[in-house]
Amino acid sequence: MLKTFALAGACLLVSFVSAQAEAPVFKPQTLVLKHIPKATGPAVALFNGKDLDDWSAWLGYRDPGLTYNPGSARPIGPGGKGDTFSVVAEDGAPALRVSGETWGSLVHKGDFRNYHLHLEYKWSGKRYAPRLDQPENNGLLYHTHGAPGAVWGTWSRSVEFEIMTGSVGMVVPVGAGLAVDSSVAIDPAIIDPKQRFMVGAPKGAAVGNTALWNIENNVNADRPVGEWNRLDLYVFANHAVHVVNGVPVMEVWGLCDKVSADAPCEPLTHGAIQLQSEGAETFFRNITIEPINSLPVIEAH
């Protein structure tokens, strides 16, 4: 998900400038994943290679360009299996195809906590308006909850493990009031809010639908269009680690959700798995999940 937000008000502007002033400048690191937890139970396949009966599909607007400013337009709603989301053969094996042409979400019907999720994905190279001149974009969304289409008429509330060329593993809280914490440095070379994960840096935050909308990955570890990439997501309670092709690129904690402006941000510890359709044809395979009772550790060298 790629979105630029306007500042919501003076208070947010003050906190944003303060966070920029306190955070160090990003310095490249070599990150290694240590103490990888063993599964405490059998792995379960979320994609059976035959059909999408275990998933619910929802479609956003007929013109995806209206997503962030729909006016009186209404989302399409339930639907999309067989066209936007389908089962195909790719490289001689079953794959879950996401067309990307119409934006929407495919949500697994399970509710998961404390797990290691593994999947493989690749881009076909096909992109669609309004993202023809932008990087390939999709997302693995976890701790999904609430009504379908609650976010911009297209996605469900969740935390996003970004799948975007050059930014795979970036974290984005999807939905107003969702928030995550991480170790954040400032990288002047990237788009606002210029936050990038750096081991050992002070605490920073990303908050859904605000100027602090994301924290960029530590390093780009994705492979070129047309090649398969491996993603591993480790989640324990409201703490998560994102790994791309064996390289740890993000750690977040304090995942929480404010259901209203006056409510506390309640810990977000479980939910469904959601795949996006967002402008680029994507293939997924080998989607499995297994229980764990601890998280791996990221070390910087």
mmCIF file of C-alpha atoms in Angstrom:
data_model
loop_
_atom_site.group_PDB
_atom_site.id
_atom_site.type_symbol
_atom_site.label_atom_id
_atom_site.label_comp_id
_atom_site.label_asym_id
_atom_site.label_seq_id
_atom_site.Cartn_x
_atom_site.Cartn_y
_atom_site.Cartn_z
ATOM 1 C CA MET A 1 0.000 0.000 0.000
ATOM 2 C CA LEU A 2 1.426 3.369 -1.028
ATOM 3 C CA LYS A 3 -0.349 6.496 0.174
ATOM 4 C CA THR A 4 0.675 10.047 1.013
ATOM 5 C CA PHE A 5 -1.324 11.655 3.814
ATOM 6 C CA ALA A 6 -1.879 15.304 4.632
ATOM 7 C CA LEU A 7 -1.068 16.408 8.172
ATOM 8 C CA ALA A 8 -4.179 16.104 10.302
ATOM 9 C CA GLY A 9 -3.490 19.155 12.502
ATOM 10 C CA ALA A 10 -1.024 21.209 14.514
ATOM 11 C CA CYS A 11 -0.608 18.596 17.267
ATOM 12 C CA LEU A 12 0.378 15.924 14.757
ATOM 13 C CA LEU A 13 2.779 18.335 13.052
ATOM 14 C CA VAL A 14 4.512 19.085 16.368
ATOM 15 C CA SER A 15 4.889 15.385 17.241
ATOM 16 C CA PHE A 16 6.101 14.577 13.713
ATOM 17 C CA VAL A 17 8.803 17.279 13.799
ATOM 18 C CA SER A 18 9.788 16.209 17.314
ATOM 19 C CA ALA A 19 10.159 12.567 16.245
ATOM 20 C CA GLN A 20 12.290 13.624 13.255
ATOM 21 C CA ALA A 21 14.531 15.710 15.526
ATOM 22 C CA GLU A 22 15.098 12.937 18.079
ATOM 23 C CA ALA A 23 15.733 10.018 15.715
ATOM 24 C CA PRO A 24 19.279 9.365 14.427
ATOM 25 C CA VAL A 25 20.182 9.356 10.750
ATOM 26 C CA PHE A 26 19.924 5.872 9.241
ATOM 27 C CA LYS A 27 23.141 3.913 8.720
ATOM 28 C CA PRO A 28 23.167 0.668 6.692
ATOM 29 C CA GLN A 29 23.339 -2.540 8.737
ATOM 30 C CA THR A 30 23.822 -6.239 8.061
ATOM 31 C CA LEU A 31 20.992 -8.006 9.888
ATOM 32 C CA VAL A 32 20.957 -11.670 10.879
ATOM 33 C CA LEU A 33 18.064 -13.730 12.244
ATOM 34 C CA LYS A 34 18.975 -15.716 15.371
ATOM 35 C CA HIS A 35 17.139 -18.084 17.749
ATOM 36 C CA ILE A 36 14.517 -19.039 15.182
ATOM 37 C CA PRO A 37 11.686 -20.732 17.103
ATOM 38 C CA LYS A 38 10.718 -24.329 16.457
ATOM 39 C CA ALA A 39 7.104 -25.043 15.643
ATOM 40 C CA THR A 40 5.026 -26.205 18.591
ATOM 41 C CA GLY A 41 2.535 -27.998 16.348
ATOM 42 C CA PRO A 42 1.937 -29.091 12.757
ATOM 43 C CA ALA A 43 1.949 -26.637 9.867
ATOM 44 C CA VAL A 44 -1.392 -25.879 8.226
ATOM 45 C CA ALA A 45 -1.753 -24.962 4.549
ATOM 46 C CA LEU A 46 -3.856 -21.820 4.082
ATOM 47 C CA PHE A 47 -3.946 -22.348 0.301
ATOM 48 C CA ASN A 48 -5.027 -25.867 -0.670
ATOM 49 C CA GLY A 49 -3.996 -25.535 -4.313
ATOM 50 C CA LYS A 50 -7.507 -26.381 -5.542
ATOM 51 C CA ASP A 51 -9.949 -23.621 -4.653
ATOM 52 C CA LEU A 52 -10.535 -20.520 -2.524
ATOM 53 C CA ASP A 53 -13.274 -21.975 -0.325
ATOM 54 C CA ASP A 54 -11.315 -21.072 2.817
ATOM 55 C CA TRP A 55 -11.150 -17.394 1.798
ATOM 56 C CA SER A 56 -13.619 -14.501 1.545
ATOM 57 C CA ALA A 57 -13.245 -11.974 -1.276
ATOM 58 C CA TRP A 58 -14.147 -8.281 -1.392
ATOM 59 C CA LEU A 59 -13.723 -5.721 -4.161
ATOM 60 C CA GLY A 60 -13.254 -1.972 -3.890
ATOM 61 C CA TYR A 61 -14.214 0.608 -6.527
ATOM 62 C CA ARG A 62 -14.696 -0.111 -10.215
ATOM 63 C CA ASP A 63 -12.230 2.706 -10.797
ATOM 64 C CA PRO A 64 -9.347 2.097 -8.345
ATOM 65 C CA GLY A 65 -8.321 5.721 -8.840
ATOM 66 C CA LEU A 66 -11.260 6.687 -6.615
ATOM 67 C CA THR A 67 -10.030 4.647 -3.647
ATOM 68 C CA TYR A 68 -8.718 7.545 -1.566
ATOM 69 C CA ASN A 69 -11.309 10.070 -2.747
ATOM 70 C CA PRO A 70 -14.463 8.175 -3.803
ATOM 71 C CA GLY A 71 -17.013 10.962 -3.585
ATOM 72 C CA SER A 72 -20.435 9.335 -3.964
ATOM 73 C CA ALA A 73 -19.058 6.131 -5.523
ATOM 74 C CA ARG A 74 -19.631 2.864 -3.693
ATOM 75 C CA PRO A 75 -17.339 -0.185 -3.570
ATOM 76 C CA ILE A 76 -18.368 -3.288 -5.483
ATOM 77 C CA GLY A 77 -18.432 -5.343 -2.281
ATOM 78 C CA PRO A 78 -18.445 -9.154 -1.942
ATOM 79 C CA GLY A 79 -17.032 -10.942 -4.968
ATOM 80 C CA GLY A 80 -13.920 -11.395 -7.033
ATOM 81 C CA LYS A 81 -13.312 -15.131 -6.868
ATOM 82 C CA GLY A 82 -12.621 -16.529 -10.310
ATOM 83 C CA ASP A 83 -11.359 -13.280 -11.839
ATOM 84 C CA THR A 84 -9.560 -10.919 -9.420
ATOM 85 C CA PHE A 85 -8.632 -13.916 -7.252
ATOM 86 C CA SER A 86 -8.198 -17.347 -8.819
ATOM 87 C CA VAL A 87 -6.290 -20.632 -8.725
ATOM 88 C CA VAL A 88 -3.933 -21.213 -11.659
ATOM 89 C CA ALA A 89 -0.937 -23.311 -12.646
ATOM 90 C CA GLU A 90 2.316 -21.326 -12.513
ATOM 91 C CA ASP A 91 5.749 -22.868 -13.090
ATOM 92 C CA GLY A 92 4.144 -26.298 -13.088
ATOM 93 C CA ALA A 93 2.421 -26.022 -9.701
ATOM 94 C CA PRO A 94 -0.791 -24.542 -8.243
ATOM 95 C CA ALA A 95 -0.676 -20.864 -7.382
ATOM 96 C CA LEU A 96 -3.084 -18.283 -6.070
ATOM 97 C CA ARG A 97 -3.349 -15.522 -8.663
ATOM 98 C CA VAL A 98 -4.206 -11.941 -7.711
ATOM 99 C CA SER A 99 -4.939 -9.942 -10.873
ATOM 100 C CA GLY A 100 -4.366 -6.452 -9.420
ATOM 101 C CA GLU A 101 -6.654 -4.844 -11.997
ATOM 102 C CA THR A 102 -9.514 -4.287 -9.548
ATOM 103 C CA TRP A 103 -8.394 -3.442 -6.018
ATOM 104 C CA GLY A 104 -9.679 -5.600 -3.203
ATOM 105 C CA SER A 105 -8.923 -8.110 -0.491
ATOM 106 C CA LEU A 106 -8.865 -11.866 -0.036
ATOM 107 C CA VAL A 107 -9.265 -12.764 3.643
ATOM 108 C CA HIS A 108 -8.693 -16.234 5.063
ATOM 109 C CA LYS A 109 -11.529 -17.396 7.299
ATOM 110 C CA GLY A 110 -9.219 -18.490 10.147
ATOM 111 C CA ASP A 111 -8.280 -16.505 13.232
ATOM 112 C CA PHE A 112 -4.611 -16.868 14.161
ATOM 113 C CA ARG A 113 -2.266 -15.904 16.988
ATOM 114 C CA ASN A 114 1.351 -16.769 17.888
ATOM 115 C CA TYR A 115 2.514 -18.168 14.568
ATOM 116 C CA HIS A 116 5.108 -18.371 11.829
ATOM 117 C CA LEU A 117 3.576 -17.745 8.422
ATOM 118 C CA HIS A 118 5.484 -18.655 5.272
ATOM 119 C CA LEU A 119 4.623 -17.876 1.654
ATOM 120 C CA GLU A 120 6.234 -17.372 -1.714
ATOM 121 C CA TYR A 121 5.228 -14.725 -4.251
ATOM 122 C CA LYS A 122 6.327 -13.358 -7.609
ATOM 123 C CA TRP A 123 5.297 -10.570 -9.963
ATOM 124 C CA SER A 124 4.280 -11.243 -13.562
ATOM 125 C CA GLY A 125 5.205 -7.721 -14.676
ATOM 126 C CA LYS A 126 1.597 -6.724 -15.473
ATOM 127 C CA ARG A 127 0.529 -3.443 -13.853
ATOM 128 C CA TYR A 128 -2.713 -1.527 -14.085
ATOM 129 C CA ALA A 129 -3.959 2.054 -13.724
ATOM 130 C CA PRO A 130 -3.588 4.073 -11.605
ATOM 131 C CA ARG A 131 -0.271 2.355 -10.780
ATOM 132 C CA LEU A 132 1.168 1.989 -14.281
ATOM 133 C CA ASP A 133 4.137 4.238 -13.503
ATOM 134 C CA GLN A 134 4.655 3.023 -9.917
ATOM 135 C CA PRO A 135 6.419 -0.013 -8.409
ATOM 136 C CA GLU A 136 4.589 -3.346 -8.262
ATOM 137 C CA ASN A 137 2.409 -3.230 -5.151
ATOM 138 C CA ASN A 138 0.538 -5.743 -3.020
ATOM 139 C CA GLY A 139 0.482 -6.707 0.644
ATOM 140 C CA LEU A 140 0.389 -9.491 3.222
ATOM 141 C CA LEU A 141 -1.908 -8.163 5.963
ATOM 142 C CA TYR A 142 -2.092 -9.787 9.374
ATOM 143 C CA HIS A 143 -4.169 -9.448 12.545
ATOM 144 C CA THR A 144 -7.027 -8.631 10.145
ATOM 145 C CA HIS A 145 -10.294 -7.837 11.903
ATOM 146 C CA GLY A 146 -13.532 -5.913 11.528
ATOM 147 C CA ALA A 147 -15.815 -5.400 8.571
ATOM 148 C CA PRO A 148 -14.685 -6.063 4.986
ATOM 149 C CA GLY A 149 -13.971 -2.861 3.092
ATOM 150 C CA ALA A 150 -13.811 -0.797 6.285
ATOM 151 C CA VAL A 151 -10.586 0.885 5.111
ATOM 152 C CA TRP A 152 -11.086 3.056 1.990
ATOM 153 C CA GLY A 153 -13.925 0.772 0.938
ATOM 154 C CA THR A 154 -11.388 -1.849 -0.110
ATOM 155 C CA TRP A 155 -9.501 -3.549 2.755
ATOM 156 C CA SER A 156 -10.120 -4.723 6.326
ATOM 157 C CA ARG A 157 -8.343 -3.247 9.355
ATOM 158 C CA SER A 158 -4.963 -4.905 9.859
ATOM 159 C CA VAL A 159 -1.188 -4.540 9.997
ATOM 160 C CA GLU A 160 0.590 -4.746 6.645
ATOM 161 C CA PHE A 161 3.760 -6.600 5.719
ATOM 162 C CA GLU A 162 4.253 -4.530 2.562
ATOM 163 C CA ILE A 163 4.941 -6.350 -0.706
ATOM 164 C CA MET A 164 6.104 -3.531 -2.977
ATOM 165 C CA THR A 165 9.147 -3.578 -5.219
ATOM 166 C CA GLY A 166 11.973 -1.966 -3.265
ATOM 167 C CA SER A 167 10.002 -1.810 -0.010
ATOM 168 C CA VAL A 168 9.117 -5.425 0.779
ATOM 169 C CA GLY A 169 8.780 -5.786 4.548
ATOM 170 C CA MET A 170 7.826 -2.165 5.224
ATOM 171 C CA VAL A 171 5.124 -1.914 7.923
ATOM 172 C CA VAL A 172 1.881 0.004 7.429
ATOM 173 C CA PRO A 173 -0.993 0.131 9.968
ATOM 174 C CA VAL A 174 -4.089 -0.221 7.761
ATOM 175 C CA GLY A 175 -6.939 1.775 9.247
ATOM 176 C CA ALA A 176 -7.317 4.971 11.255
ATOM 177 C CA GLY A 177 -6.236 4.472 14.863
ATOM 178 C CA LEU A 178 -4.083 1.385 14.309
ATOM 179 C CA ALA A 179 -0.512 1.859 15.522
ATOM 180 C CA VAL A 180 2.804 0.018 15.748
ATOM 181 C CA ASP A 181 6.142 0.792 17.414
ATOM 182 C CA SER A 182 9.605 0.043 16.095
ATOM 183 C CA SER A 183 13.238 1.178 16.243
ATOM 184 C CA VAL A 184 13.348 4.110 13.859
ATOM 185 C CA ALA A 185 16.033 6.196 12.169
ATOM 186 C CA ILE A 186 15.552 8.997 9.654
ATOM 187 C CA ASP A 187 16.494 8.323 6.038
ATOM 188 C CA PRO A 188 16.443 11.605 4.058
ATOM 189 C CA ALA A 189 16.535 9.664 0.783
ATOM 190 C CA ILE A 190 13.005 8.191 1.095
ATOM 191 C CA ILE A 191 9.522 9.681 0.980
ATOM 192 C CA ASP A 192 7.868 11.183 4.046
ATOM 193 C CA PRO A 193 7.758 10.378 6.866
ATOM 194 C CA LYS A 194 11.344 9.229 6.092
ATOM 195 C CA GLN A 195 11.237 6.613 8.878
ATOM 196 C CA ARG A 196 13.332 3.469 8.404
ATOM 197 C CA PHE A 197 13.774 0.513 10.744
ATOM 198 C CA MET A 198 17.259 0.376 12.275
ATOM 199 C CA VAL A 199 18.284 -2.041 15.039
ATOM 200 C CA GLY A 200 19.366 -0.114 18.128
ATOM 201 C CA ALA A 201 17.613 3.125 17.156
ATOM 202 C CA PRO A 202 15.159 4.828 19.546
ATOM 203 C CA LYS A 203 11.466 4.001 19.579
ATOM 204 C CA GLY A 204 9.371 5.387 16.754
ATOM 205 C CA ALA A 205 5.819 4.767 15.617
ATOM 206 C CA ALA A 206 3.575 4.398 12.614
ATOM 207 C CA VAL A 207 -0.099 5.334 12.932
ATOM 208 C CA GLY A 208 -2.726 4.488 10.327
ATOM 209 C CA ASN A 209 -4.176 7.322 8.204
ATOM 210 C CA THR A 210 -1.775 9.997 9.526
ATOM 211 C CA ALA A 211 1.446 11.661 8.390
ATOM 212 C CA LEU A 212 3.317 8.904 10.287
ATOM 213 C CA TRP A 213 1.789 6.259 8.027
ATOM 214 C CA ASN A 214 4.685 3.814 7.632
ATOM 215 C CA ILE A 215 8.124 2.598 8.683
ATOM 216 C CA GLU A 216 10.331 1.529 5.760
ATOM 217 C CA ASN A 217 12.253 -1.753 5.722
ATOM 218 C CA ASN A 218 15.886 -1.847 6.871
ATOM 219 C CA VAL A 219 17.133 -3.097 3.502
ATOM 220 C CA ASN A 220 15.681 -4.185 0.165
ATOM 221 C CA ALA A 221 16.033 -7.964 -0.086
ATOM 222 C CA ASP A 222 13.449 -8.667 -2.795
ATOM 223 C CA ARG A 223 14.276 -10.320 -6.108
ATOM 224 C CA PRO A 224 13.538 -9.000 -9.632
ATOM 225 C CA VAL A 225 10.146 -9.202 -11.325
ATOM 226 C CA GLY A 226 9.504 -12.749 -12.529
ATOM 227 C CA GLU A 227 11.449 -14.469 -9.735
ATOM 228 C CA TRP A 228 9.916 -16.116 -6.670
ATOM 229 C CA ASN A 229 10.448 -14.425 -3.311
ATOM 230 C CA ARG A 230 10.126 -16.043 0.121
ATOM 231 C CA LEU A 231 8.419 -14.217 2.988
ATOM 232 C CA ASP A 232 8.404 -15.298 6.630
ATOM 233 C CA LEU A 233 6.261 -13.535 9.204
ATOM 234 C CA TYR A 234 6.766 -14.327 12.881
ATOM 235 C CA VAL A 235 4.034 -13.069 15.208
ATOM 236 C CA PHE A 236 3.793 -13.452 18.976
ATOM 237 C CA ALA A 237 1.077 -11.498 20.791
ATOM 238 C CA ASN A 238 1.349 -7.884 19.512
ATOM 239 C CA HIS A 239 4.976 -8.232 18.400
ATOM 240 C CA ALA A 240 6.160 -9.270 14.913
ATOM 241 C CA VAL A 241 9.266 -9.849 12.776
ATOM 242 C CA HIS A 242 9.271 -9.532 8.956
ATOM 243 C CA VAL A 243 11.784 -11.602 6.928
ATOM 244 C CA VAL A 244 12.370 -11.373 3.148
ATOM 245 C CA ASN A 245 14.334 -14.112 1.362
ATOM 246 C CA GLY A 246 15.957 -15.058 4.665
ATOM 247 C CA VAL A 247 16.909 -11.458 5.554
ATOM 248 C CA PRO A 248 15.214 -9.857 8.599
ATOM 249 C CA VAL A 249 14.049 -6.397 7.529
ATOM 250 C CA MET A 250 11.570 -5.237 10.192
ATOM 251 C CA GLU A 251 10.605 -5.704 13.830
ATOM 252 C CA VAL A 252 7.474 -4.143 15.302
ATOM 253 C CA TRP A 253 5.835 -4.286 18.696
ATOM 254 C CA GLY A 254 2.999 -2.563 20.508
ATOM 255 C CA LEU A 255 0.519 -3.444 17.752
ATOM 256 C CA CYS A 256 -2.743 -1.870 18.886
ATOM 257 C CA ASP A 257 -6.067 -0.549 17.669
ATOM 258 C CA LYS A 258 -8.045 2.529 18.726
ATOM 259 C CA VAL A 259 -11.664 1.877 17.830
ATOM 260 C CA SER A 260 -12.584 5.524 18.514
ATOM 261 C CA ALA A 261 -10.821 8.812 19.190
ATOM 262 C CA ASP A 262 -11.528 8.575 22.925
ATOM 263 C CA ALA A 263 -10.730 4.868 23.335
ATOM 264 C CA PRO A 264 -7.383 3.469 24.511
ATOM 265 C CA CYS A 265 -5.217 1.714 21.932
ATOM 266 C CA GLU A 266 -5.978 -1.916 22.786
ATOM 267 C CA PRO A 267 -3.311 -4.580 22.091
ATOM 268 C CA LEU A 268 -3.872 -6.378 18.790
ATOM 269 C CA THR A 269 -2.852 -10.007 19.290
ATOM 270 C CA HIS A 270 -4.743 -12.100 16.734
ATOM 271 C CA GLY A 271 -6.762 -11.993 13.541
ATOM 272 C CA ALA A 272 -7.080 -13.259 9.998
ATOM 273 C CA ILE A 273 -4.627 -13.229 7.073
ATOM 274 C CA GLN A 274 -5.429 -10.906 4.158
ATOM 275 C CA LEU A 275 -3.917 -10.604 0.688
ATOM 276 C CA GLN A 276 -4.360 -7.407 -1.316
ATOM 277 C CA SER A 277 -5.098 -6.742 -4.946
ATOM 278 C CA GLU A 278 -3.533 -3.346 -5.624
ATOM 279 C CA GLY A 279 -2.503 -2.711 -9.189
ATOM 280 C CA ALA A 280 -0.075 -5.518 -10.076
ATOM 281 C CA GLU A 281 -0.594 -9.151 -11.021
ATOM 282 C CA THR A 282 0.868 -11.359 -8.274
ATOM 283 C CA PHE A 283 1.200 -15.107 -7.793
ATOM 284 C CA PHE A 284 1.309 -16.736 -4.337
ATOM 285 C CA ARG A 285 2.136 -20.319 -3.399
ATOM 286 C CA ASN A 286 3.161 -22.492 -0.421
ATOM 287 C CA ILE A 287 1.152 -20.441 2.095
ATOM 288 C CA THR A 288 1.529 -22.210 5.450
ATOM 289 C CA ILE A 289 1.186 -21.311 9.097
ATOM 290 C CA GLU A 290 2.509 -23.070 12.190
ATOM 291 C CA PRO A 291 2.292 -22.277 15.919
ATOM 292 C CA ILE A 292 5.273 -20.862 17.868
ATOM 293 C CA ASN A 293 5.834 -19.795 21.473
ATOM 294 C CA SER A 294 8.593 -17.191 20.975
ATOM 295 C CA LEU A 295 10.030 -14.827 18.367
ATOM 296 C CA PRO A 296 13.400 -14.926 16.605
ATOM 297 C CA VAL A 297 15.978 -12.276 17.459
ATOM 298 C CA ILE A 298 17.418 -9.782 14.963
ATOM 299 C CA GLU A 299 21.120 -9.018 15.390
ATOM 300 C CA ALA A 300 23.031 -6.265 13.623
ATOM 301 C CA HIS A 301 26.596 -6.900 12.444
#
